[in-house]
Tab-separated table of C-alpha atoms and ligand atoms in Angstrom:
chain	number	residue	atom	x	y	z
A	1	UNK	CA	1.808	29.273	-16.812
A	2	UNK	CA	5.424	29.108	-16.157
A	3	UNK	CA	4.500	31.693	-13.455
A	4	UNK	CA	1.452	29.856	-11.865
A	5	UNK	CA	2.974	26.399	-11.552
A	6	UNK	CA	6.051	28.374	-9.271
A	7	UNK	CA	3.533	29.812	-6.934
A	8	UNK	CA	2.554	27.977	-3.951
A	9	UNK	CA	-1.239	28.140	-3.415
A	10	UNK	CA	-0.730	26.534	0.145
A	11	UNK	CA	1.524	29.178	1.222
A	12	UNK	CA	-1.070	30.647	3.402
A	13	UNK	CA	-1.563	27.554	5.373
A	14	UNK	CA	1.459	26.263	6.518
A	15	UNK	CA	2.630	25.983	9.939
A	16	UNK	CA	5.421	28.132	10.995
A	17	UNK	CA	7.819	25.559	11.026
A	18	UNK	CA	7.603	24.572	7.636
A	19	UNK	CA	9.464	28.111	6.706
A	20	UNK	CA	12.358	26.188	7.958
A	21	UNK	CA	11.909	23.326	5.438
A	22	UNK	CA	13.664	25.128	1.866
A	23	UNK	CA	14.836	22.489	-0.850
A	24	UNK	CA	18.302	23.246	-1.752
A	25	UNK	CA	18.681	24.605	-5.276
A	26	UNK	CA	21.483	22.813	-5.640
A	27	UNK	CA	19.341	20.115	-5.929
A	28	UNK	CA	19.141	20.783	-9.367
A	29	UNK	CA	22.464	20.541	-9.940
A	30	UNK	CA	22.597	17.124	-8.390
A	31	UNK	CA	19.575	16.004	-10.633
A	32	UNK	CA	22.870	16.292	-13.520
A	33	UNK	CA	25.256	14.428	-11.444
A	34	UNK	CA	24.045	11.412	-11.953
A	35	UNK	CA	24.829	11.335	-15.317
A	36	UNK	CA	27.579	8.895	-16.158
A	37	UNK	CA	30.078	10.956	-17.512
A	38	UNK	CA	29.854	13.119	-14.252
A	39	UNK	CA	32.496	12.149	-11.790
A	40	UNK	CA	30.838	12.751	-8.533
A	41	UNK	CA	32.075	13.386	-5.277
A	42	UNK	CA	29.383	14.774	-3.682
A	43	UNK	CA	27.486	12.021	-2.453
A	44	UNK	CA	27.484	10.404	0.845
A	45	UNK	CA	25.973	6.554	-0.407
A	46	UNK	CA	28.081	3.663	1.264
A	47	UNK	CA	29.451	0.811	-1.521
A	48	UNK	CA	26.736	-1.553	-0.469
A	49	UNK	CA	28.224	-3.220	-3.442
A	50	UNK	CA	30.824	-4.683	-1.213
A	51	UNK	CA	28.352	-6.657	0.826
A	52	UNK	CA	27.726	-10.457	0.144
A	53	UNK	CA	24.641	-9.376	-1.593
A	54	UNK	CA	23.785	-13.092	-2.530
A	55	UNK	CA	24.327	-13.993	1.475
A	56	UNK	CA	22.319	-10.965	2.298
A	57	UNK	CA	19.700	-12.071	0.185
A	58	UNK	CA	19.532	-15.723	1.269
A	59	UNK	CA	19.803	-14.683	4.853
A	60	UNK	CA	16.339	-12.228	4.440
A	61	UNK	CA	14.317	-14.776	2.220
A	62	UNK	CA	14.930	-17.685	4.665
A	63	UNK	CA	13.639	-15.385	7.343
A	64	UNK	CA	10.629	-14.445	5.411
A	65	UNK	CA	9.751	-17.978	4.598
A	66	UNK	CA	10.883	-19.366	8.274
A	67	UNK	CA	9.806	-16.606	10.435
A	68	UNK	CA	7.286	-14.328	7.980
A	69	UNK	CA	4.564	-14.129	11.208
A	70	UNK	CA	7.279	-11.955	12.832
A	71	UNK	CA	9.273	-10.911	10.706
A	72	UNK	CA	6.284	-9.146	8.811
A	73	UNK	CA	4.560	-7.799	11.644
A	74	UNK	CA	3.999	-4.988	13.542
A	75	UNK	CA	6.074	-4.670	16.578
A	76	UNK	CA	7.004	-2.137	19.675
A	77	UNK	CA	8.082	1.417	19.246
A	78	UNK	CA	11.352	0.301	21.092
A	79	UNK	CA	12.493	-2.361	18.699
A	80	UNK	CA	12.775	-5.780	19.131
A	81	UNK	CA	14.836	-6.751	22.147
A	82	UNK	CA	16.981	-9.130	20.494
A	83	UNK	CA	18.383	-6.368	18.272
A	84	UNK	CA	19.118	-4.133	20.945
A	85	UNK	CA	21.429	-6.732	22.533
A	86	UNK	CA	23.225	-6.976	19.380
A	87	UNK	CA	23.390	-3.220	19.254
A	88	UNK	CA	24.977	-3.008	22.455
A	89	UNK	CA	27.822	-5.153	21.285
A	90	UNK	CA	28.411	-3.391	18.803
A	91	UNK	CA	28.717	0.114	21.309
A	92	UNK	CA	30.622	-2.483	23.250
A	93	UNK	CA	33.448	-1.456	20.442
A	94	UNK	CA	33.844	1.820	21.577
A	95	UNK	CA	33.723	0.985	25.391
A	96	UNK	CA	30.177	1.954	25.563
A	97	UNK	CA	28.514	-0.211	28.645
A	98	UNK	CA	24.851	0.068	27.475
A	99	UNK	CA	21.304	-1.709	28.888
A	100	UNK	CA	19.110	-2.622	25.816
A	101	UNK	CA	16.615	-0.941	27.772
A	102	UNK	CA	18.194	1.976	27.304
A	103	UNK	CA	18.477	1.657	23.508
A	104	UNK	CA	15.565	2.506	20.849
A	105	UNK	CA	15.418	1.270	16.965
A	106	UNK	CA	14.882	4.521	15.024
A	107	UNK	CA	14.681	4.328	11.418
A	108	UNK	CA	18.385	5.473	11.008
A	109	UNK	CA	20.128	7.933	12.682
A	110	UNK	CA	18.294	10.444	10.952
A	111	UNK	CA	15.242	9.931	12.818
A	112	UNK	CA	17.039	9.775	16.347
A	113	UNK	CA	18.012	12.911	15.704
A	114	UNK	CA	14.343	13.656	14.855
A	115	UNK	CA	13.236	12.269	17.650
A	116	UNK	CA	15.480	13.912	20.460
A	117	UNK	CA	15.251	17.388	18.632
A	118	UNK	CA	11.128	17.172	18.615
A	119	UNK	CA	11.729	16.128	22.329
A	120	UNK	CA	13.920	18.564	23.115
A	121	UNK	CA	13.540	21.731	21.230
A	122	UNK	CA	11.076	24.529	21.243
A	123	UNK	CA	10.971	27.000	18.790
A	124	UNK	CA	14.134	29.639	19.076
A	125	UNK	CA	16.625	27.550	21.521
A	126	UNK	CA	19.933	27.578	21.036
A	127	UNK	CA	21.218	24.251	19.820
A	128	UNK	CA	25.452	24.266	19.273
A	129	UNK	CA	26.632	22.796	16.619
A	130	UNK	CA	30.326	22.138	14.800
A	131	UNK	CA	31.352	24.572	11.873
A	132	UNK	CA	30.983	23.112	9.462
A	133	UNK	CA	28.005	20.515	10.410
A	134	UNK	CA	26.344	17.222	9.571
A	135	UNK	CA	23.964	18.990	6.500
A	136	UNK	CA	21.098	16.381	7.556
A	137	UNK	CA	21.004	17.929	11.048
A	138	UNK	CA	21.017	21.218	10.042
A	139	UNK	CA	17.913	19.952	8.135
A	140	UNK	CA	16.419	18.829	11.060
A	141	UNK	CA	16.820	21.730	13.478
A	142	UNK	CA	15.692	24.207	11.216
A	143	UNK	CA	12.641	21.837	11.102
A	144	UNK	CA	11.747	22.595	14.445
A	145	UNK	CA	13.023	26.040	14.437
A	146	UNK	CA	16.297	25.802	16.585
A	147	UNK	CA	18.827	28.597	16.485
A	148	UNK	CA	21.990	27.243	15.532
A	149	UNK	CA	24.855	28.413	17.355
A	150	UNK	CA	28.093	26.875	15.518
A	151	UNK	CA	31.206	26.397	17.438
A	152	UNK	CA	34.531	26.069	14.799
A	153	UNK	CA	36.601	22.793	14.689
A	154	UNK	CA	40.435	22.481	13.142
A	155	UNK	CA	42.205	19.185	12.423
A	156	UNK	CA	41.696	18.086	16.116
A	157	UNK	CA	37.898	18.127	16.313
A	158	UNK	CA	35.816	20.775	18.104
A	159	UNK	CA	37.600	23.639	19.835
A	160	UNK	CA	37.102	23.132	23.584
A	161	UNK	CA	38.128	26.985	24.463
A	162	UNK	CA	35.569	28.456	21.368
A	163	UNK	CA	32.942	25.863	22.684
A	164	UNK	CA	33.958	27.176	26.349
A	165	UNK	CA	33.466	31.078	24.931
A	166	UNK	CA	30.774	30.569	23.020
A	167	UNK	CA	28.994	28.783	26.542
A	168	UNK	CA	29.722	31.815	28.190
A	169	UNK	CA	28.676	34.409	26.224
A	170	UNK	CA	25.562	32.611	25.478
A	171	UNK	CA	25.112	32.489	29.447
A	172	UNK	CA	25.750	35.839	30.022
A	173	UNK	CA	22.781	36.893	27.033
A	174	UNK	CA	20.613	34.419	29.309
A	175	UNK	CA	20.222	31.998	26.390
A	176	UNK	CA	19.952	28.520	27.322
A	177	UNK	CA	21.552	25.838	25.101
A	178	UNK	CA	19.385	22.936	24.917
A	179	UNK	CA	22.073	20.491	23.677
A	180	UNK	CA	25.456	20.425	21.488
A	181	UNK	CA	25.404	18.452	18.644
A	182	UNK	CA	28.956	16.468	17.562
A	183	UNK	CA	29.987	14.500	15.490
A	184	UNK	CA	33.399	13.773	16.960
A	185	UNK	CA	34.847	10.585	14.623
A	186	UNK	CA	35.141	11.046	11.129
A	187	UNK	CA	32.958	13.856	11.058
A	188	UNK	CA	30.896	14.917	8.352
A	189	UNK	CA	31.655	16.599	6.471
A	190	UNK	CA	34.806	17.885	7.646
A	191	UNK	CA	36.895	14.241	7.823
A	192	UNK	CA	38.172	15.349	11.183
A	193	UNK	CA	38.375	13.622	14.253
A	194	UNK	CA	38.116	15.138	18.596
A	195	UNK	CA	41.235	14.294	20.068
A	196	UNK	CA	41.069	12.283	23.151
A	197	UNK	CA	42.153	15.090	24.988
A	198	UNK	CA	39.892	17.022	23.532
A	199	UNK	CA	36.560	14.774	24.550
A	200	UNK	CA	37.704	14.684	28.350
A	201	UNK	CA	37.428	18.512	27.970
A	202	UNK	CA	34.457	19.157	25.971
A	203	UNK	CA	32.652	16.737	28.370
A	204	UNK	CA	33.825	18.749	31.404
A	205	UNK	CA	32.478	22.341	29.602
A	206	UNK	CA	29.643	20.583	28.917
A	207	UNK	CA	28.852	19.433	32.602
A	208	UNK	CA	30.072	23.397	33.842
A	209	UNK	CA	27.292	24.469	31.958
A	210	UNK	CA	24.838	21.662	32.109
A	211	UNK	CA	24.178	20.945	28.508
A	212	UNK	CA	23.405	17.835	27.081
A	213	UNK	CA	25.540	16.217	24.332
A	214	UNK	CA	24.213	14.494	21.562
A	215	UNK	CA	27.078	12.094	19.895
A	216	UNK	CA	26.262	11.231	16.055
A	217	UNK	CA	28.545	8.563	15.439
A	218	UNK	CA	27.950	6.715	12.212
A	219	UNK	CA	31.353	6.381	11.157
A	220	UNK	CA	33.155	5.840	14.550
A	221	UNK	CA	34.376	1.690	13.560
A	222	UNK	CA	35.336	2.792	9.853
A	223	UNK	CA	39.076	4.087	11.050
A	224	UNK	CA	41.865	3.100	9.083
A	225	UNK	CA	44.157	2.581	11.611
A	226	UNK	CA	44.391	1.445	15.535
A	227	UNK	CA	41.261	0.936	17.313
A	228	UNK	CA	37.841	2.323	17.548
A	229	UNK	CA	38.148	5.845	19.131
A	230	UNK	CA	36.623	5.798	22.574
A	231	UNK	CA	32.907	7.309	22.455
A	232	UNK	CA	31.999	10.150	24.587
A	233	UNK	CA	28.830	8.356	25.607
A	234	UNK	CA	31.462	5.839	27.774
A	235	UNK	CA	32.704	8.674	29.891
A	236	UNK	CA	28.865	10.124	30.829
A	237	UNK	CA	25.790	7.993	30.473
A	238	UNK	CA	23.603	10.677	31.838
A	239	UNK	CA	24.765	13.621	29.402
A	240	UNK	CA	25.667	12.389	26.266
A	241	UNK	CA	23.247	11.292	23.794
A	242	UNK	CA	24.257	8.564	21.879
A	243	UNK	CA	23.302	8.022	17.669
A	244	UNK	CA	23.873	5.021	15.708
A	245	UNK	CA	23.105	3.621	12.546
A	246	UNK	CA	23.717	0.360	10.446
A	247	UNK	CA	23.736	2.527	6.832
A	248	UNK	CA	27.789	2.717	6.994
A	249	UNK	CA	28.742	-0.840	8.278
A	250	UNK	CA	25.766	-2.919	7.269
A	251	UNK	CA	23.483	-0.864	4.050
A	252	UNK	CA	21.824	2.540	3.873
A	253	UNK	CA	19.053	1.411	2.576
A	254	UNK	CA	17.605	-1.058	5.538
A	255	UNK	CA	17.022	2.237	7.548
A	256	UNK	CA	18.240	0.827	10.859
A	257	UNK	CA	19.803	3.056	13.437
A	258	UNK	CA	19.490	3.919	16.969
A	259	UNK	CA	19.529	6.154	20.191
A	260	UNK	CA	20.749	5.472	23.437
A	261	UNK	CA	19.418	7.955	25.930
A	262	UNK	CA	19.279	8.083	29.816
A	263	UNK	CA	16.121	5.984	30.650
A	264	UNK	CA	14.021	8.744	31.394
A	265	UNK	CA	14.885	10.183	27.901
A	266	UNK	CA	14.897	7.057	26.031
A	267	UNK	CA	11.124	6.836	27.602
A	268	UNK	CA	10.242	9.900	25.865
A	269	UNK	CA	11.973	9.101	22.479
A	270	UNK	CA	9.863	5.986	22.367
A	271	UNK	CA	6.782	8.188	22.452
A	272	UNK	CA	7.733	10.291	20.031
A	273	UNK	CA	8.425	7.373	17.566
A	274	UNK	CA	5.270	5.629	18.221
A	275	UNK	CA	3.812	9.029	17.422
A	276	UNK	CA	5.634	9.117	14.247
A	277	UNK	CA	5.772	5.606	13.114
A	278	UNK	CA	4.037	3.059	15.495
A	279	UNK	CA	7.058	1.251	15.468
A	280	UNK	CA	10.148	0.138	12.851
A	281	UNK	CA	10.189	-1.894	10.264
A	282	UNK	CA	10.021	-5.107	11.547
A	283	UNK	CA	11.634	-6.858	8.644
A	284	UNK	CA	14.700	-4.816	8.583
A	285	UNK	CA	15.363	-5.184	12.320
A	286	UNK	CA	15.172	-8.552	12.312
A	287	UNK	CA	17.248	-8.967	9.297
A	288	UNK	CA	19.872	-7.041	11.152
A	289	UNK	CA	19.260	-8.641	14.311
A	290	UNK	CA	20.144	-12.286	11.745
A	291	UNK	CA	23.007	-10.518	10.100
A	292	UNK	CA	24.630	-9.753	13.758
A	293	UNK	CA	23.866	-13.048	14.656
A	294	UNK	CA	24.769	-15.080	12.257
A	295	UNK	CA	27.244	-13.608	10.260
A	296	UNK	CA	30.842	-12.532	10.287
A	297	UNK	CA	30.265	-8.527	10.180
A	298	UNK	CA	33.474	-7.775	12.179
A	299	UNK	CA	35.030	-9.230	9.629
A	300	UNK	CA	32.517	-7.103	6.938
A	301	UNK	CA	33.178	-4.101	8.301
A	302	UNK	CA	36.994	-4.770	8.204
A	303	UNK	CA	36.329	-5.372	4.156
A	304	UNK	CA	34.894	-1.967	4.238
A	305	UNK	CA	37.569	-0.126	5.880
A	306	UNK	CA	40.257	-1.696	3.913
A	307	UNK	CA	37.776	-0.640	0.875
A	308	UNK	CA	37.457	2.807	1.785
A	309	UNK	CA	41.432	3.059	2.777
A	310	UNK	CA	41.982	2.554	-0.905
A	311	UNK	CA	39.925	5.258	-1.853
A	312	UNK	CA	40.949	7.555	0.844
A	313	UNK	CA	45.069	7.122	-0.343
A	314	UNK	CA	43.850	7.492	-4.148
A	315	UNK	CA	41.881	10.954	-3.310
A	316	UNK	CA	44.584	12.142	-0.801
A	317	UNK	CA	47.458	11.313	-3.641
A	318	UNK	CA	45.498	12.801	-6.210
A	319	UNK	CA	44.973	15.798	-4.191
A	320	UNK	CA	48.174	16.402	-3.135
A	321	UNK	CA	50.027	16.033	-6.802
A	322	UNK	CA	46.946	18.216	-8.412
A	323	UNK	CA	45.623	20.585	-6.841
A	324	UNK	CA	47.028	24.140	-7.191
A	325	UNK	CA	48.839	26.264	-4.825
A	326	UNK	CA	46.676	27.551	-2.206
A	327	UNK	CA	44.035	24.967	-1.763
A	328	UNK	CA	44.399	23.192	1.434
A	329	UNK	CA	42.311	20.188	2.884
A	330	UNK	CA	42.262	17.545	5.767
A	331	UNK	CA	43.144	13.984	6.161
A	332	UNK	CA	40.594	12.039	7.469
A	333	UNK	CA	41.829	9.068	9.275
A	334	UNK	CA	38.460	7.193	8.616
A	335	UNK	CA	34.789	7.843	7.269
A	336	UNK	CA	33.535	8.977	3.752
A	337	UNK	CA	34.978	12.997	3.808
A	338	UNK	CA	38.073	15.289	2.733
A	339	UNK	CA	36.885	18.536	3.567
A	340	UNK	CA	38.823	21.075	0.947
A	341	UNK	CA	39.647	25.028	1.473
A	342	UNK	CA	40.201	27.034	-1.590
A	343	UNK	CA	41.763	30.111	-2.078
A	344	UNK	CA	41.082	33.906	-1.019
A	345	UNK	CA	39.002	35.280	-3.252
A	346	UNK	CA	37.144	32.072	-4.281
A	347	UNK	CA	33.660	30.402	-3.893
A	348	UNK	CA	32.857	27.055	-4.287
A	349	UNK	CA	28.964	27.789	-4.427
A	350	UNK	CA	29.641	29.973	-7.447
A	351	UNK	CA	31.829	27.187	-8.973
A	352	UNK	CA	29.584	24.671	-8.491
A	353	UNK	CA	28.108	24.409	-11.540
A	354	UNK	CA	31.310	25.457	-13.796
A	355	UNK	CA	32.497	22.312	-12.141
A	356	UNK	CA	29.696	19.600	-13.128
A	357	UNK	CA	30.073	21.440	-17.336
A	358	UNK	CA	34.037	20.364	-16.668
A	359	UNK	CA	32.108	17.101	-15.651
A	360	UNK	CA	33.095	17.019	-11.388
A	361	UNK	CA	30.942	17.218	-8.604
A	362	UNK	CA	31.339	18.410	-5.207
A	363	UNK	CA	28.966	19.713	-2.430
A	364	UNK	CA	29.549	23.178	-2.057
A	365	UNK	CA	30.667	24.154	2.001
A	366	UNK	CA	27.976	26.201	2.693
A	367	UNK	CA	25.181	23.424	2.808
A	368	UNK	CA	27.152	22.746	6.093
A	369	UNK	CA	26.578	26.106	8.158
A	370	UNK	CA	23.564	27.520	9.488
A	371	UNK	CA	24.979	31.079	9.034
A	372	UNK	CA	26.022	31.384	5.483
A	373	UNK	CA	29.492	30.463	6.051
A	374	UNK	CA	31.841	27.974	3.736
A	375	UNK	CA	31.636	29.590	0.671
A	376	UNK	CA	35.651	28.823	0.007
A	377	UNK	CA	34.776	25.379	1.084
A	378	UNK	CA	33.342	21.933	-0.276
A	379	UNK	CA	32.863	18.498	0.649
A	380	UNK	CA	34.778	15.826	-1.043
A	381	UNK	CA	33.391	12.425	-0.593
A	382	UNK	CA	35.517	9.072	-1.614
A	383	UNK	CA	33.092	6.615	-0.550
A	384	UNK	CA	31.482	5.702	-3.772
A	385	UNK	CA	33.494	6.307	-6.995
A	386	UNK	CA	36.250	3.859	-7.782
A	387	UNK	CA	39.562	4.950	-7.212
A	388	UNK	CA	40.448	5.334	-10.561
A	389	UNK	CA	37.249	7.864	-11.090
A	390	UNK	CA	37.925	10.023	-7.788
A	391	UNK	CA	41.534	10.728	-8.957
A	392	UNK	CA	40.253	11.546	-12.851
A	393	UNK	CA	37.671	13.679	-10.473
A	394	UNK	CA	40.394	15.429	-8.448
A	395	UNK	CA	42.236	15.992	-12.190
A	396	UNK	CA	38.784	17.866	-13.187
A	397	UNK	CA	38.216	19.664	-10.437
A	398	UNK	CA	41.956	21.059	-10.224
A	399	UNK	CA	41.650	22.073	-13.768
A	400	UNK	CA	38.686	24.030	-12.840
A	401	UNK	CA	39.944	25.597	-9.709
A	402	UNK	CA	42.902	26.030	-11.617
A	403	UNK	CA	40.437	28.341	-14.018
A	404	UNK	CA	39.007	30.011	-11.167
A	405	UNK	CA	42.065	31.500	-9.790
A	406	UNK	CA	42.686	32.690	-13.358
A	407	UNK	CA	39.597	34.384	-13.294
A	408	UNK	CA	40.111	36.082	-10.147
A	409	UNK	CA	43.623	37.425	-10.607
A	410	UNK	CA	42.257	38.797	-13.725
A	411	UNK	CA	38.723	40.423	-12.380
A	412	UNK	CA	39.847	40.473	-8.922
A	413	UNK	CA	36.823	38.303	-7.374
A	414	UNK	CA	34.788	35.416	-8.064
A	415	UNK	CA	32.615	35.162	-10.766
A	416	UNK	CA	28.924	35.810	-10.156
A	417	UNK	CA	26.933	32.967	-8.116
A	418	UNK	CA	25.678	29.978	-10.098
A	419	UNK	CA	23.586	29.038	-7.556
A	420	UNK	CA	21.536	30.808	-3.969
A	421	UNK	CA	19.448	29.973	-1.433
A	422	UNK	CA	19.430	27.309	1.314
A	423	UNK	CA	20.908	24.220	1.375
A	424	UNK	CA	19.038	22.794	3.938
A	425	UNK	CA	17.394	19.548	2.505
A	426	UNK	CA	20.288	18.421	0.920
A	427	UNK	CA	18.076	15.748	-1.231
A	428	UNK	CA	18.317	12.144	-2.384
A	429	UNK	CA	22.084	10.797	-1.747
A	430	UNK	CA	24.072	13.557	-0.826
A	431	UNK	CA	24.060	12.678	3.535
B	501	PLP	C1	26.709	12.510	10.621
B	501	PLP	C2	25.538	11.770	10.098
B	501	PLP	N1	24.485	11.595	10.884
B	501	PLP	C3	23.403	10.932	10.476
B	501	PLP	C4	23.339	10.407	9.202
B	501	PLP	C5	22.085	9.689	8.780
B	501	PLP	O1	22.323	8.340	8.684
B	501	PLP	P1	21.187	7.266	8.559
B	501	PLP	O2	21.354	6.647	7.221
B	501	PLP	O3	21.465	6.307	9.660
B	501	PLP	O4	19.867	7.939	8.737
B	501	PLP	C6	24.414	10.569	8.333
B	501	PLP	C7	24.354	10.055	6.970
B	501	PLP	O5	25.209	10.210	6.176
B	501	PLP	C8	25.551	11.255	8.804
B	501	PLP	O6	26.623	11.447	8.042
C-alpha cells in the first residue's frame, strides 16, 4: 500500500519540464516547525501584524461597498492605470524615472519573474545567478529548464571580476546567457548588499556582453540606515529588468507586485499574463492603489524598518555572544536575512533536523544553489519571531552547533544526512 500510494501513475505523461518541479523534502521538516515550541527562523513571512489591520480593513470594505462594480471586476492584463502611477512613486524612491506604461501588475514578484523567464528562456540557456540565490527563483528557472550558472557574492554584493570571468568563459564555450538574475539590496538570502561601485561595474560587464539584467528588489526601502540604495534599473532602462512587490512594505498576502520592462518587453509580459491569468486581482490592486493614496505608508514602512532594526540588533547580539568559534555570518544592513557559515567539516543539511528535536529552525544553504553547494551554510531569518524568541533561537541553535563540532572532532566528519534531494519548491512560508 505504503508502496503504491509513493508511486506516481502519471509519471509517464508529464511534460519534460515538470522533471524540474521536485518538492523539497525538507518540506517535511517545515510541516514540524510550526509547532509552537519550535523557534523558527526559517521563514521568510513579513509581520503583517504591524499594519493598522483595523485601517486596512475599513479602507477595503468601504471600497467594496463604494466601488464593488470595479473593484470586483475583471480588468486588463496590465493593471489598472491608477496603480501603476502609484507604483512609479514608489520606484521614484530609488531614483527610478518610470512611464506607467512601462509597468505591469503581476501577482507578486514571483510571477514577474514567471513571466520574463517563460518569455525569455528556452530550455538549456544559461541564466546567471548569485551564489547563494533567491530559492523562489531557482524554483522558477528550473521550471522552464534554465541552466543556472551562479556567479559568488562576499559582503559587497556580486563579484564584478567572477561575473566578468564567468561572461567570458561562457563566451568562449559559445553559450549565450539569456539574462543575470540579482538581487542586489538586502539580498536573499545572503543579507548582503552591491556596493555602489560595484552596480556601475556590473552594469558595464553586463552591456560588454549584452546581457540583460533582471533586478529583484523586494527589500530595497527596508534599510536601516541612510537612504534607499540607488536601483540599477535608474542607470539603464533598456537592460535592466526591474521586480517589485508590495508583500514586504504593504502584506504578503494581497499578492501585488510588478515588472518594469523596456516597452517592447513589457508588451510581451502582458501576454504572457493574460495567458496565465487574464488579468490581477482586481480587488487587491485597487486596495493598494487606496492604501497609496490615501494613507501614510512612508510613514508604514518607516514602522517596519524600525521593527525589523530591533530584530536585526537582537539576532546580530545574540549571534555574536553565542555562537561558537568558527561560525561566521553577515550583517545585513536591511531586509529579513543573516546568512551564517559554519565550520569545516560541518553540514547544515545534515543538522537540520537535530536542530528542530533541540527545538530551532533554520533553512539549510543548499536550497539556495543550483549546484549542490551551501552545505556549511543556512539562512537565518529575523523577520517574524519576536526578539526575545530569535535570541532563545540563536541560544538553541549554538547549543546544537556547539554538539556538532563535538561530533566531528570526535568522528572526524559530519554525521550522516538527515535529509536529500532538491530544495527547489521551497513550500508554504519559507520565500
Ligand atoms: C528575492 C525575492 N524575490 C521575490 C520574492 C517573491 O515575493 P512576492 O511575495 O512578491 O511574490 C521574494 C519573497 O520572499 C524574494 O525574497
Amino acid at each position: 500500500m505504503e508502496q503504491h500510494a509513493r508511486t506516481d501513475a502519471y509519471s509517464d505523461r508529464y511534460a519534460a519540464r515538470a522533471a524540474g518541479m521536485v518538492p523539497s523534502e525538507i518540506r517535511a521538516l517545515f510541516a514540524m516547525v510550526a509547532r509552537p515550541e519550535v523557534v523558527s527562523l526559517a521563514g521568510g513571512a513579513p509581520y503583517v501584524s504591524a499594519l493598522p489591520l483595523d485601517v486596512v480593513g475599513g479602507m477595503i470594505g468601504d471600497l467594496v461597498a463604494t466601488r464593488g462594480a470595479e473593484a470586483l471586476q475583471y480588468g486588463s492584463a496590465q493593471g489598472d492605470a491608477g496603480l501603476r502611477e502609484r507604483i512609479c512613486d514608489v520606484m521614484a524612491l530609488e531614483g527610478v524615472q518610470a512611464s506607467a506604461d512601462d509597468v505591469v501588475v503581476t501577482v507578486g514578484a514571483q510571477q514577474a519573474l514567471d513571466l520574463v523567464t517563460k518569455v525569455f528562456v528556452d530550455p538549456g540557456d544559461v541564466v546567471l545567478a548569485e551564489a547563494p540565490s533567491y530559492v523562489g527563483a531557482l524554483g522558477t528557472f528550473a521550471a522552464y529548464q534554465a541552466d543556472v550558472v551562479h556567479v559568488p557574492l562576499d559582503e559587497g554584493g556580486l563579484i564584478p571580476a567572477a561575473l566578468r570571468e564567468t561572461l567570458d568563459r561562457l563566451a568562449r564555450e559559445g553559450r549565450r546567457v539569456k539574462f543575470l538574475y540579482t538581487v542586489p539590496t538586502f539580498q536573499n538570502p545572503a543579507g548582503v548588499t552591491l556596493t555602489a561601485a560595484r552596480r556601475a561595474q556590473i552594469l558595464e560587464i553586463c552591456a560588454a556582453h549584452d546581457v540583460l539584467v533582471i533586478e529583484d528588489n523586494p527589500y530595497g526601502l527596508l534599510g536601516f540606515d541612510g537612504e534607499p540604495m540607488r536601483a540599477l534599473r535608474a542607470d539603464d532602462a533598456e537592460r535592466v529588468i526591474y521586480l517589485g512587490t508590495f508583500s514586504k512594505t504593504i502584506a504578503s498576502g494581497l499578492r501585488v507586485g510588478w515588472a518594469l520592462a523596456p516597452h517592447a518587453v513589457r508588451a510581451k509580459l502582458v501576454l504572457a499574463a493574460e495567458s496565465a491569468v487574464l488579468c490581477h486581482p482586481a480587488l487587491s490592486q485597487v486596495a493598494v492603489r487606496e492604501y497609496l493614496t490615501t494613507q501614510p505608508w512612508r510613514e508604514q514602512i518607516k514602522d517596519f524598518r524600525e521593527l525589523y532594526r530591533a530584530r536585526r540588533d537582537a539576532m546580530l547580539d545574540a549571534l555574536d555572544s553565542l555562537m561558537p568559534e568558527g561560525c561566521t555570518w553577515t550583517r545585513p544592513g536591511g531586509g529579513f536575512f543573516v546568512w551564517v557559515t559554519l565550520p569545516e567539516g560541518l553540514d547544515a543539511k545534515a543538522m537540520a533536523p537535530r536542530a528542530i528535536a533541540e527545538r530551532v529552525a533554520y533553512v539549510p544553504g543548499t536550497g539556495f544553489y543550483a549546484d549542490g553547494g551551501g552545505r556549511r551554510n543556512m539562512r537565518l531569518s529575523y523577520c517574524f519571531a519576536e526578539p526575545d524568541r530569535i535570541r532563545e533561537g540563536v541560544r538553541r541553535l549554538a547549543g546544537v552547533i556547539e554538539n556538532e563540532i563535538r561530533m566531528r572532532d570526535t568522528f572526524g566528519a559530519a554525521r550522516p544526512d538527515g535529509v536529500s534531494g532538491g530544495v527547489h519548491t521551497p513550500g508554504p512560508g519559507i520565500v
